Amino acid sequence: MTTAMQRPPLVRSSDRMIAGVCSGLADHLGWPVKYIRLGMVLASFAGGAGLAFYAWLWVMVPTADESARRNSRRPASPIAPSVSMPSEVITPDGGAQPLPLSAPVPVLASWFRLRRIQYGKEILLGAGLLLVAAILIARQFGVDVPLGTLIPAAAILGGAAIAWMQLDETRRAGLVDKTKADQAGGWVRLAAGLALVVAGVLVMVSGSGSWEQTWLALLASIAVLGGVALVLLPWGLKFWKDLETERAARVRETERAEIAAHLHDSVLQTLALIQRRAGSEQDVVRLARAQERELRSWLYRDAAKDAGLLAERIAAAAAEVEDAHGHAVDVVSVGDAIMTDRHEALVLAAREAMHNAARHGGGAVSVYLESSETGSEVFVRDRGPGFDPDAVPEDRLGVKESIIGRMKRHGGTVVINSSSEGTEVRLKLPVENADKAETRNGEAKG
Amino acid sequence: MNALSEQVARKVRVVIVDDHAIFRSGLKADLDSRIDVVGEAGTVEQAIAVIAQVRPEVVLLDVHLPGGLGGGGREVIGASSPLRGSTSFLALSVSDAAEDVVAVIRAGARGYVTKTISGPEISDAVIRVADGDAVFSPRLAGFVLDAFGTSPAGIADDELDRLSARELEVMRLIARGYSYKEVAKELFISIKTVETHVSAVLRKLQLSSRHELTKWAAERRLL
C-alpha cells in the first residue's frame, strides 16, 4: 500500500502521441515510456488486446487537468453550493441555522448525481468498447459478423473521436473561448480524424470497396468539398474577423470597467475625503500620501514579484508608519531576501526605528534597505534635532529593547548616529553561516 | 556654497516642459530668484520648438508627455541632441518606476527628481545641472546600485561596467537620503569630488552595455 501511495497518480499525460495513455502509464509505473509503447503495439497484435486496453485506459483515466478539476470540484459544487457545503441553511425568516444531522443523505445523493453526470460520456464509450470486444469474441467462435459494414462504421466513429478529442474537457473551454486549436499536433489529429471519417464514408457508400470506384468517389467528394470551401471561405473569414473584433472590444471594455471601479473605490473616495477635511493640512497630506502609495502600487505592481519578501515587508512597515504619523517615509531598496524569523526581527526593529524617526524627527524619513550575499542592512534616517543614545533613560524601552535588544538576540548589530542635523539608525543582519544565503539580487523594488 | 552664490549674478535660463498647466505655474512660483523661466511647453512638439528657439541652459522635463511619437521626455531629448553641449535636461516625474527613470537618463538627462521635491531643493538641482553636474535622487541611486550590483569593481572588469568602491559609497549614502554636502562630510571629501563621482556614475549609467544592466533593463522593457 505504501509503495502504491508513493507512485504519481495515474493520469493521462499532456506529453502525448495519441491520448497520453502510454506516457501517463509510464509515469505511474516508473518505466521508460518507449517500452510501454512497444508493449502496447505488440499486445495489439495479440487479437487486439493492446488496442482494447489502450482504449479502455483512454476512456477511464482522466487527464491531469481533469483529475485536478474533479478533485477540487467535488467538495464545493458550483451547481449546488448550498447542498455540497451544508454548514448553514438559510431559513425563510432570513436567519442562518446549523443543519441537522440527517444532512449527509442529500449530500451523498447529490454527489452521486454529479459523478454520474461527469462520467456519463465515459460509461457510454465503455459500453461501445464492450460491444467491440463482444464482436471480436463472437468472431473467434465463428459467428458471422458483417465486417464489411462494421469496419467503415468503426472508422467513421474512430475518426470523429480523434477529431473531437481536441475538445476533451480541458480543451473545450479554451477552444470555445480562444479558438486556439493552432498547435501543430492539434491540426495533425484533426486531419487524421477527417481522413478516417472520409475514408469510412467512402467505403460505406461505395459498398464493395473496389479501388477504382473509391478513387472516383474520392475525387468527386474532394471537388465538392473544395467548391463548398471556396464559397464559404469569405463568409467564414468575415465571421472570424467579426468575432475577433468583438472579443477585443469586450476585453477592452472589461479592462476599462475594472479601472473605473478601482478609481472609484480609491481615488474618488479620497478626493471626497480631502474636500471634507480641507481645513486640516495634516489630514490632507496624509490622505494624499496614502492614496498616492495605493495608486502607485496598483499601477506599477509587478506580477512576477513575490510578495512577502524582505523589501515588500519593509515597504509595508513604512506605509504603516506613514499612515500613523502623517510623515512621508521614502523607501529605497536594493536586492531582496527571503523572510526568516531573523528577518522578521529586522523588519520589526526597522519599523520601531521608523516610528521613532517619524515621531521625533521632522520632515521626511529616508529608509534604505540593502540585501546581498553577506546579509541585509537597513538605514533609517530623519532630519530631527537628534538625541544622545547613551542618555536614553533605562525605562524607555523603544530604542533599548525593541531595536537594540531585538537585533542583538538575532545576531545583528545596531549603530545609532545622532547629531543636530538628524539621526540615522543602522541595522545590520549578517547572513547566518551560509545557510540562509538565499538573497535575490536584482529584485529590488523601486 | 561659493559656486552657488556666483550664480546669482547670472540667472539660469530654464524651460519647463510639463503637460499640466497647474503644475507648470506651481513650479514656476517655487523656483527661487536664481532661476529665470524663459519658456514653457506642454507637448513634445511644443517642447522641441521652444527649446530650439530659446536655447535654455536647463530644461525641466516631465518624463510623460503627450504628442510626438509617444516617446515623451525621451523623444524631446533625442530631438534636441544638436543642443546637447549647451542645454542640459533634468527629468521630473511623478512616476518612480525604474523603466521611466532609467530610460530618460539613458536618453541623456543629467538627473532625475520627483515632483514632490520642495522649492529650494529643485532650485539647487537646477543650478547643479546648469553647472554640468548630475542630480541623483535616493531612488535613482537605488536603481543604480540595483543595476550595477553592490560589489566593487575588480581589476579585470570593464571600467564602464562596474562602479568603483568610492562610487558605490557615494551612491549608498545618496540612497540613504544624504545630501551631497552630507556625503562630502561623511566621506571627508569635498562637495566637488562628490559631484565628480556622481557624474562618473551618470556616465556609466548612460554608456554601459554591461550584461546585467541590459538584462535588468530588458526585464523592465527598457531597451
XYZ file of C-alpha atoms in Angstrom:
669
model
C 0.000 0.000 0.000
C 2.754 2.373 0.895
C 4.559 1.844 -2.384
C 1.344 2.434 -4.265
C 0.864 5.643 -2.347
C 4.243 6.906 -3.415
C 3.508 6.499 -7.102
C 2.290 9.518 -9.017
C -1.449 9.231 -9.691
C -2.472 7.538 -12.896
C -3.476 10.344 -15.216
C -3.189 10.867 -18.936
C -0.055 12.833 -19.692
C -0.007 16.018 -21.733
C 3.114 14.715 -23.483
C 1.175 12.526 -25.826
C 1.243 10.687 -29.147
C -2.446 9.857 -29.268
C -4.164 10.350 -25.941
C -1.285 10.405 -23.487
C -2.150 6.961 -22.137
C 1.306 5.417 -22.533
C 3.257 8.334 -21.052
C 0.760 8.539 -18.213
C 1.144 4.848 -17.543
C 4.933 5.165 -17.759
C 4.904 7.999 -15.218
C 2.681 5.999 -12.943
C 4.723 2.800 -13.119
C 8.082 4.494 -13.329
C 9.037 2.596 -16.500
C 10.507 4.123 -19.655
C 7.726 5.290 -21.938
C 9.134 3.657 -25.061
C 8.870 0.155 -23.549
C 5.266 0.823 -22.627
C 4.528 1.993 -26.148
C 6.323 -1.000 -27.648
C 4.437 -3.343 -25.346
C 1.157 -1.710 -26.272
C 1.866 -2.169 -30.004
C 2.945 -5.801 -29.541
C -0.135 -6.509 -27.470
C -2.278 -5.039 -30.227
C -1.235 -7.915 -32.498
C -2.426 -10.402 -29.897
C -6.030 -10.320 -31.012
C -6.294 -6.553 -30.448
C -5.793 -6.837 -26.704
C -3.438 -3.854 -26.677
C -5.910 -1.730 -28.586
C -8.728 -2.624 -26.258
C -6.577 -1.969 -23.201
C -5.458 1.374 -24.635
C -8.999 2.413 -25.418
C -10.173 1.326 -22.007
C -7.469 3.394 -20.286
C -8.176 6.316 -22.560
C -11.804 6.276 -21.525
C -11.348 5.606 -17.838
C -8.245 7.630 -16.966
C -8.687 11.392 -16.727
C -6.064 13.877 -17.883
C -4.060 15.601 -15.177
C -6.111 18.785 -15.523
C -9.413 16.972 -15.440
C -8.337 14.987 -12.434
C -7.338 18.123 -10.563
C -10.551 19.844 -11.542
C -12.660 16.912 -10.462
C -10.958 16.649 -7.138
C -11.452 20.312 -6.460
C -14.976 20.298 -7.761
C -16.247 17.574 -5.519
C -16.264 19.301 -2.133
C -17.789 22.561 -3.258
C -20.003 22.240 -6.267
C -20.756 25.472 -8.114
C -24.057 23.983 -9.192
C -25.400 23.258 -5.740
C -23.245 25.141 -3.267
C -25.821 25.090 -0.521
C -26.102 21.319 -0.761
C -22.444 20.435 -1.008
C -21.471 22.869 1.735
C -24.201 22.267 4.233
C -22.739 24.189 7.142
C -25.597 26.657 7.121
C -29.140 26.636 5.892
C -30.920 29.862 5.157
C -34.301 29.731 6.825
C -37.272 31.613 5.424
C -37.020 34.261 8.115
C -33.572 35.142 6.852
C -31.531 33.636 9.671
C -28.871 31.000 9.254
C -29.215 27.795 11.213
C -26.863 24.873 11.543
C -28.016 21.917 9.522
C -29.491 18.943 11.401
C -27.510 15.719 11.487
C -29.522 13.993 8.769
C -27.850 16.257 6.206
C -25.335 13.722 4.785
C -28.067 11.862 2.937
C -28.962 14.593 0.419
C -25.284 15.443 0.210
C -24.396 11.922 -0.801
C -27.260 11.818 -3.259
C -26.141 14.985 -4.961
C -22.562 13.742 -5.017
C -23.594 10.624 -6.857
C -25.675 12.663 -9.241
C -22.656 14.828 -10.013
C -20.497 11.793 -10.524
C -22.951 10.237 -12.885
C -23.088 13.373 -14.990
C -19.341 13.612 -15.048
C -18.715 10.030 -16.112
C -21.788 9.558 -18.321
C -19.834 10.045 -21.505
C -17.143 7.639 -20.392
C -19.645 4.955 -19.452
C -21.283 5.269 -22.859
C -17.958 4.898 -24.605
C -17.054 1.995 -22.363
C -20.267 0.222 -23.382
C -19.325 0.778 -27.011
C -15.941 -0.762 -26.418
C -17.508 -3.751 -24.676
C -19.595 -4.201 -27.798
C -16.447 -4.233 -29.909
C -14.926 -6.794 -27.592
C -18.093 -8.922 -27.869
C -17.888 -8.798 -31.654
C -14.249 -9.840 -31.579
C -15.054 -12.745 -29.308
C -18.040 -13.711 -31.432
C -15.788 -13.873 -34.475
C -13.433 -16.125 -32.591
C -16.308 -18.513 -32.051
C -17.209 -18.472 -35.729
C -20.300 -16.276 -35.674
C -20.601 -14.334 -38.905
C -20.395 -10.623 -38.266
C -20.920 -8.234 -41.192
C -17.434 -6.757 -41.028
C -17.844 -5.033 -44.391
C -20.289 -2.650 -42.760
C -18.849 -2.569 -39.295
C -15.276 -1.611 -40.172
C -16.182 1.535 -42.134
C -18.617 2.480 -39.418
C -15.910 1.970 -36.825
C -13.539 4.057 -38.941
C -16.051 6.887 -39.032
C -16.625 6.703 -35.308
C -12.897 6.493 -34.623
C -12.154 9.410 -36.913
C -14.803 11.506 -35.279
C -13.451 10.539 -31.875
C -9.919 11.553 -32.837
C -11.100 14.850 -34.270
C -13.267 15.551 -31.291
C -10.508 14.564 -28.918
C -9.401 18.149 -29.464
C -12.343 19.049 -27.420
C -11.887 16.847 -24.436
C -12.760 18.500 -21.196
C -9.638 20.555 -20.682
C -9.632 21.981 -24.139
C -13.254 22.550 -24.803
C -13.411 25.683 -22.737
C -10.205 27.018 -24.256
C -11.324 26.212 -27.753
C -14.703 27.807 -27.449
C -13.170 30.749 -25.682
C -9.974 31.353 -27.587
C -10.206 29.081 -30.629
C -6.605 28.118 -30.093
C -6.525 24.851 -31.953
C -3.468 26.221 -33.665
C -0.974 23.794 -32.214
C 0.554 21.604 -34.902
C -0.383 18.409 -33.090
C -3.965 19.546 -32.934
C -4.114 20.036 -36.675
C -2.476 16.704 -37.338
C -5.021 14.934 -35.178
C -7.840 16.851 -36.800
C -6.594 15.903 -40.264
C -6.158 12.243 -39.291
C -9.665 12.175 -37.888
C -11.105 13.758 -41.022
C -9.237 11.361 -43.286
C -10.559 8.406 -41.326
C -14.110 9.669 -41.454
C -13.943 10.429 -45.179
C -12.410 7.056 -45.943
C -15.042 5.316 -43.842
C -17.876 7.157 -45.515
C -16.472 6.407 -48.960
C -16.058 2.721 -48.298
C -19.514 2.541 -46.820
C -21.152 4.395 -49.689
C -19.298 2.605 -52.466
C -20.236 -0.585 -50.663
C -17.870 -3.052 -52.279
C -14.614 -1.260 -51.602
C -13.087 -1.634 -55.072
C -10.250 0.824 -55.543
C -11.414 2.206 -58.880
C -14.743 3.266 -57.536
C -13.213 4.565 -54.357
C -10.802 6.828 -56.224
C -13.540 8.280 -58.370
C -15.729 8.902 -55.383
C -12.810 10.376 -53.515
C -12.052 12.804 -56.334
C -15.689 13.765 -56.634
C -16.062 14.371 -52.949
C -12.837 16.383 -52.802
C -14.107 18.526 -55.660
C -17.395 19.081 -53.892
C -15.681 19.860 -50.607
C -13.316 22.273 -52.389
C -16.209 24.042 -54.071
C -18.067 24.387 -50.802
C -14.948 25.662 -49.094
C -14.397 28.214 -51.870
C -17.890 29.543 -51.440
C -17.902 29.547 -47.667
C -14.353 30.756 -47.052
C -15.018 34.517 -47.382
C -18.052 34.168 -45.152
C -16.066 32.226 -42.643
C -13.235 34.742 -42.663
C -15.584 37.645 -42.221
C -17.337 35.890 -39.395
C -14.000 35.095 -37.809
C -12.858 38.706 -38.050
C -16.085 40.000 -36.575
C -15.688 37.570 -33.746
C -12.128 38.735 -33.115
C -13.081 42.408 -33.152
C -15.948 41.815 -30.827
C -13.771 39.849 -28.475
C -11.100 42.585 -28.423
C -13.771 45.180 -27.740
C -15.131 43.098 -24.924
C -11.656 42.714 -23.391
C -11.120 46.478 -23.600
C -14.500 47.118 -22.067
C -13.751 44.765 -19.189
C -10.408 46.439 -18.591
C -11.969 49.871 -18.626
C -14.648 48.777 -16.213
C -12.006 47.376 -13.886
C -10.005 50.594 -13.945
C -13.136 52.675 -13.431
C -14.156 50.526 -10.498
C -10.722 50.825 -8.950
C -10.560 54.590 -9.399
C -13.995 54.938 -7.940
C -13.144 52.904 -4.870
C -9.840 54.622 -4.264
C -9.170 57.987 -5.868
C -12.683 59.381 -5.921
C -13.273 58.392 -2.314
C -10.029 60.015 -1.250
C -10.785 63.187 -3.182
C -14.135 63.399 -1.460
C -12.439 62.938 1.912
C -9.870 65.610 1.075
C -12.600 68.079 0.202
C -14.291 67.453 3.516
C -11.076 67.790 5.513
C -9.662 70.712 3.506
C -9.141 72.622 6.751
C -6.559 70.254 8.187
C -3.306 70.312 6.306
C -2.016 67.286 8.182
C -5.018 65.182 7.200
C -4.891 66.296 3.579
C -1.212 65.421 3.276
C -1.762 62.076 4.928
C -4.688 61.210 2.688
C -2.850 62.313 -0.427
C 0.228 60.301 0.535
C -1.751 57.169 1.300
C -3.704 57.475 -1.933
C -0.554 58.078 -3.935
C 1.040 54.986 -2.454
C -2.007 52.870 -3.133
C -2.356 54.056 -6.721
C 1.332 53.601 -7.376
C 1.375 50.050 -6.171
C -1.688 49.345 -8.283
C -0.242 50.910 -11.437
C 3.267 49.553 -11.187
C 2.587 46.299 -9.438
C 4.879 43.627 -10.684
C 3.015 40.392 -11.076
C 6.220 38.349 -11.211
C 7.421 39.688 -7.896
C 6.827 37.560 -4.848
C 5.028 39.282 -2.071
C 6.274 38.554 1.382
C 9.960 39.112 0.668
C 12.005 41.450 2.813
C 11.743 44.564 0.608
C 7.985 44.209 0.421
C 7.726 43.868 4.195
C 9.896 46.912 4.843
C 7.769 48.931 2.411
C 4.628 47.754 4.203
C 6.089 48.783 7.564
C 6.971 52.200 6.110
C 3.428 52.623 4.816
C 2.073 51.768 8.255
C 4.300 54.365 9.924
C 3.365 56.920 7.280
C -0.306 56.400 7.999
C 0.197 56.573 11.742
C 2.224 59.780 11.844
C 1.441 61.606 8.614
C 5.128 61.937 7.778
C 6.445 60.822 4.417
C 8.614 57.718 4.686
C 10.605 57.103 1.499
C 11.885 53.588 0.991
C 14.683 52.708 -1.410
C 15.635 49.063 -1.596
C 18.392 47.218 -3.384
C 18.312 43.460 -3.589
C 15.880 41.316 -1.676
C 15.946 38.422 0.735
C 13.654 35.598 1.687
C 11.955 36.147 5.021
C 13.089 34.130 8.025
C 12.485 34.611 11.745
C 15.620 36.722 11.890
C 14.404 38.916 9.027
C 11.130 39.239 10.859
C 13.074 40.708 13.776
C 14.853 43.049 11.367
C 11.514 44.269 9.986
C 10.142 44.846 13.488
C 13.255 46.720 14.593
C 13.196 48.811 11.429
C 9.551 49.605 11.999
C 10.291 50.759 15.528
C 13.115 52.942 14.208
C 10.783 54.422 11.601
C 8.176 55.120 14.283
C 10.783 56.942 16.346
C 12.042 58.881 13.342
C 8.533 59.961 12.371
C 7.627 60.798 15.981
C 10.693 62.766 16.981
C 12.345 63.795 13.744
C 10.878 66.397 11.443
C 10.228 66.133 7.738
C 10.696 63.151 5.527
C 12.158 59.888 6.786
C 14.543 58.061 4.467
C 14.755 54.277 4.624
C 17.343 52.350 2.666
C 17.426 48.566 2.522
C 20.298 46.660 1.006
C 20.367 42.880 0.789
C 23.303 40.948 -0.578
C 25.049 37.611 -0.126
C 26.594 38.820 3.113
C 23.442 39.998 4.823
C 20.775 42.659 4.995
C 21.158 46.233 6.176
C 18.502 48.819 6.907
C 19.214 52.530 7.365
C 16.535 54.764 8.841
C 17.326 58.453 8.708
C 15.435 61.518 9.885
C 16.115 65.251 9.963
C 15.114 65.802 13.570
C 17.044 67.558 16.332
C 18.826 64.348 17.295
C 19.309 62.678 20.678
C 22.064 61.061 22.694
C 21.610 57.279 22.531
C 23.566 56.809 25.799
C 21.354 59.291 27.625
C 18.142 57.419 26.871
C 16.570 56.503 30.217
C 16.509 52.822 31.153
C 12.723 52.725 31.261
C 12.352 53.877 27.674
C 12.038 50.519 26.030
C 11.584 51.738 22.451
C 15.221 52.012 21.474
C 16.801 49.728 24.095
C 14.524 46.738 23.789
C 12.621 46.942 20.510
C 15.607 47.928 18.405
C 18.935 47.136 20.039
C 17.876 44.143 22.134
C 15.893 42.571 19.350
C 18.700 42.871 16.813
C 21.305 41.524 19.234
C 19.195 38.496 20.074
C 19.140 37.586 16.386
C 22.844 38.107 15.817
C 22.542 41.569 14.339
C 24.122 44.897 15.188
C 22.756 48.389 15.667
C 24.613 51.662 15.194
C 22.881 54.920 16.056
C 24.363 58.148 14.737
C 22.734 61.250 16.040
C 23.672 64.881 15.569
C 21.851 68.177 15.424
C 21.217 67.560 11.728
C 19.362 64.338 12.245
C 19.546 60.766 13.385
C 20.428 57.638 11.498
C 19.727 54.159 12.809
C 21.713 51.480 11.063
C 20.522 47.886 11.456
C 22.719 45.127 10.181
C 21.773 41.458 9.966
C 24.596 39.273 8.654
C 23.822 36.002 6.936
C 23.844 33.019 9.275
C 26.689 30.637 8.434
C 25.836 30.408 4.750
C 22.609 28.525 5.368
C 20.385 31.460 4.660
C 22.321 32.790 1.719
C 19.256 32.880 -0.460
C 19.371 36.502 -1.395
C 17.772 37.722 -4.515
C 19.836 40.388 -6.128
C 18.417 42.409 -8.943
C 14.972 42.050 -7.481
C 14.930 45.435 -5.895
C 11.766 47.322 -5.514
C 11.691 50.845 -6.854
C 28.152 77.439 -1.438
C 30.511 79.768 -3.262
C 29.696 78.175 -6.556
C 26.023 78.722 -5.889
C 26.304 82.355 -4.896
C 28.287 83.162 -8.021
C 25.258 82.073 -9.974
C 23.169 84.874 -8.511
C 24.758 87.393 -10.836
C 23.901 85.297 -13.850
C 20.422 83.803 -13.758
C 19.989 80.309 -15.082
C 17.637 80.263 -18.053
C 15.132 77.432 -17.769
C 12.353 75.977 -19.884
C 9.634 73.994 -18.088
C 8.085 71.141 -20.024
C 5.028 69.537 -18.468
C 1.579 68.819 -19.781
C -0.208 70.145 -16.684
C -0.512 73.925 -16.724
C -1.252 73.951 -12.982
C 1.955 72.108 -12.261
C 3.972 74.436 -14.516
C 2.719 77.555 -12.780
C 3.228 75.990 -9.353
C 6.778 75.028 -10.239
C 7.456 78.494 -11.617
C 6.351 80.003 -8.323
C 8.520 77.530 -6.399
C 11.761 78.258 -8.242
C 13.808 80.931 -6.482
C 15.398 84.121 -7.766
C 18.478 82.438 -9.205
C 16.351 80.958 -11.914
C 14.699 82.633 -14.857
C 11.913 80.721 -16.586
C 12.153 81.690 -20.250
C 9.707 79.275 -21.781
C 7.072 76.617 -21.211
C 5.746 73.753 -23.259
C 3.007 71.154 -22.846
C 3.637 68.656 -25.617
C 6.584 67.003 -27.330
C 6.317 69.191 -30.449
C 5.977 72.419 -28.458
C 8.914 71.440 -26.297
C 11.216 70.736 -29.238
C 10.247 74.053 -30.877
C 10.602 76.141 -27.704
C 13.948 74.582 -26.758
C 15.375 75.168 -30.238
C 14.155 78.743 -30.170
C 15.201 79.989 -26.728
C 18.206 77.670 -26.173
C 17.896 77.446 -22.388
C 20.652 76.179 -20.112
C 18.374 73.738 -18.336
C 15.155 72.047 -19.367
C 12.936 70.732 -16.594
C 11.386 67.856 -18.434
C 8.415 65.713 -17.497
C 9.006 62.073 -18.372
C 5.441 61.552 -19.582
C 4.375 63.947 -22.295
C 1.620 63.809 -24.877
C 2.254 64.270 -28.576
C 5.143 63.297 -30.824
C 5.623 59.622 -31.468
C 4.633 58.723 -27.927
C 8.187 58.724 -26.582
C 7.534 61.534 -24.087
C 10.589 63.127 -22.485
C 12.972 60.743 -24.203
C 11.803 61.961 -27.579
C 12.364 65.605 -26.616
C 15.935 64.859 -25.540
C 16.589 62.903 -28.716
C 15.242 65.665 -30.967
C 17.239 68.316 -29.109
C 20.540 66.464 -29.432
C 22.163 69.234 -31.567
C 21.970 71.447 -28.438
C 23.500 68.778 -26.195
C 26.578 70.913 -25.453
C 24.714 73.966 -24.215
C 21.431 72.593 -22.873
C 21.073 70.111 -20.026
C 17.976 68.150 -19.153
C 16.676 67.450 -15.663
C 13.985 64.794 -15.659
C 10.965 65.388 -13.496
C 8.393 62.753 -12.838
C 5.609 61.566 -10.596
C 6.445 58.094 -11.712
C 9.159 56.373 -9.774
C 9.023 53.302 -11.956
C 12.505 52.181 -12.914
C 11.710 51.918 -16.601
C 10.723 55.580 -16.887
C 13.594 56.945 -14.884
C 16.431 54.937 -16.336
C 15.095 55.299 -19.882
C 15.191 59.079 -19.685
C 18.634 59.065 -18.047
C 19.995 56.781 -20.727
C 18.494 59.103 -23.327
C 20.771 61.835 -21.975
C 19.161 63.591 -19.000
C 21.606 64.871 -16.363
C 19.473 63.898 -13.432
C 16.097 62.926 -12.130
C 13.914 64.305 -9.343
C 10.356 63.523 -8.268
C 7.590 66.091 -8.467
C 7.120 66.063 -4.704
C 10.510 67.771 -4.284
C 10.487 71.102 -2.385
C 11.098 74.512 -3.988
C 14.626 75.142 -2.626
C 15.665 71.569 -3.461
C 14.581 71.805 -7.066
C 16.250 75.203 -7.423
C 19.509 73.700 -6.151
C 19.093 70.791 -8.540
C 18.616 73.144 -11.495
C 21.765 75.134 -10.574
C 23.692 71.902 -10.180
C 22.644 70.630 -13.595
C 23.427 74.033 -15.135
C 26.944 73.669 -13.712
C 27.320 70.413 -15.578
C 26.859 68.133 -12.590
C 24.436 65.290 -12.142
C 21.467 65.165 -9.798
C 20.582 61.851 -8.240
C 17.566 61.251 -6.053
C 17.792 58.484 -3.450
C 15.599 56.340 -5.632
C 17.778 56.787 -8.703
C 20.811 55.875 -6.599
C 18.901 52.760 -5.549
C 18.249 51.847 -9.169
C 21.915 52.318 -9.999
C 23.019 50.065 -7.151
C 20.449 47.549 -8.207
C 21.532 47.570 -11.837
C 25.298 47.595 -11.309
C 25.378 45.365 -8.261
C 26.710 46.271 -4.870
C 30.169 44.748 -5.060
C 33.066 46.968 -6.166
C 34.906 46.687 -9.461
C 37.606 44.079 -9.923
C 40.729 44.709 -11.977
C 39.583 42.660 -14.945
C 36.239 44.401 -15.258
C 35.488 46.863 -17.999
C 35.681 50.323 -16.495
C 32.160 51.160 -17.664
C 30.577 48.051 -16.309
C 31.090 48.408 -12.592
C 31.162 51.123 -10.006
C 34.372 51.788 -8.124
C 34.413 51.321 -4.364
C 34.207 55.077 -3.853
C 31.348 55.496 -6.303
C 29.499 52.723 -4.507
C 29.971 54.514 -1.199
C 28.643 57.758 -2.649
C 25.650 56.016 -4.235
C 24.856 54.204 -0.974
C 24.877 57.430 1.006
C 22.651 59.165 -1.539
C 20.275 56.208 -1.416
C 20.237 56.597 2.374
C 18.916 60.142 1.943
C 22.168 62.111 2.376
C 22.568 65.400 0.551
C 25.781 65.983 -1.438
C 27.039 68.132 1.411
C 26.389 65.405 3.947
C 28.017 62.821 1.694
C 31.109 65.006 1.456
C 31.236 65.385 5.222
C 30.723 61.686 5.844
C 33.471 60.623 3.444
C 35.858 63.525 4.275
C 35.951 64.719 0.686
C 34.893 67.976 -0.967
C 31.476 68.556 -2.497
C 33.194 68.933 -5.853
C 34.632 65.416 -5.503
C 31.188 64.058 -4.691
C 29.861 65.748 -7.804
C 32.672 64.226 -9.850
C 31.809 60.754 -8.584
C 28.121 61.240 -9.287
C 28.862 62.493 -12.804
C 31.057 59.455 -13.400
C 28.234 57.163 -12.286
C 25.825 59.009 -14.557
C 28.182 58.494 -17.481
C 28.436 54.781 -16.723
C 24.678 54.514 -16.438
C 24.292 56.178 -19.825
C 27.033 54.333 -21.682
C 27.415 50.950 -20.071
C 26.440 47.939 -22.070
C 27.057 45.761 -19.058
C 25.379 42.446 -19.445
C 23.498 42.630 -16.167
C 22.406 46.180 -16.872
C 20.991 45.277 -20.266
C 19.339 42.221 -18.814
C 17.973 44.301 -15.971
C 16.725 46.857 -18.452
C 15.254 44.243 -20.733
C 13.362 42.711 -17.833
C 11.798 46.081 -17.276
C 11.221 46.558 -21.007
C 13.626 49.488 -21.311
C 15.712 48.920 -24.400
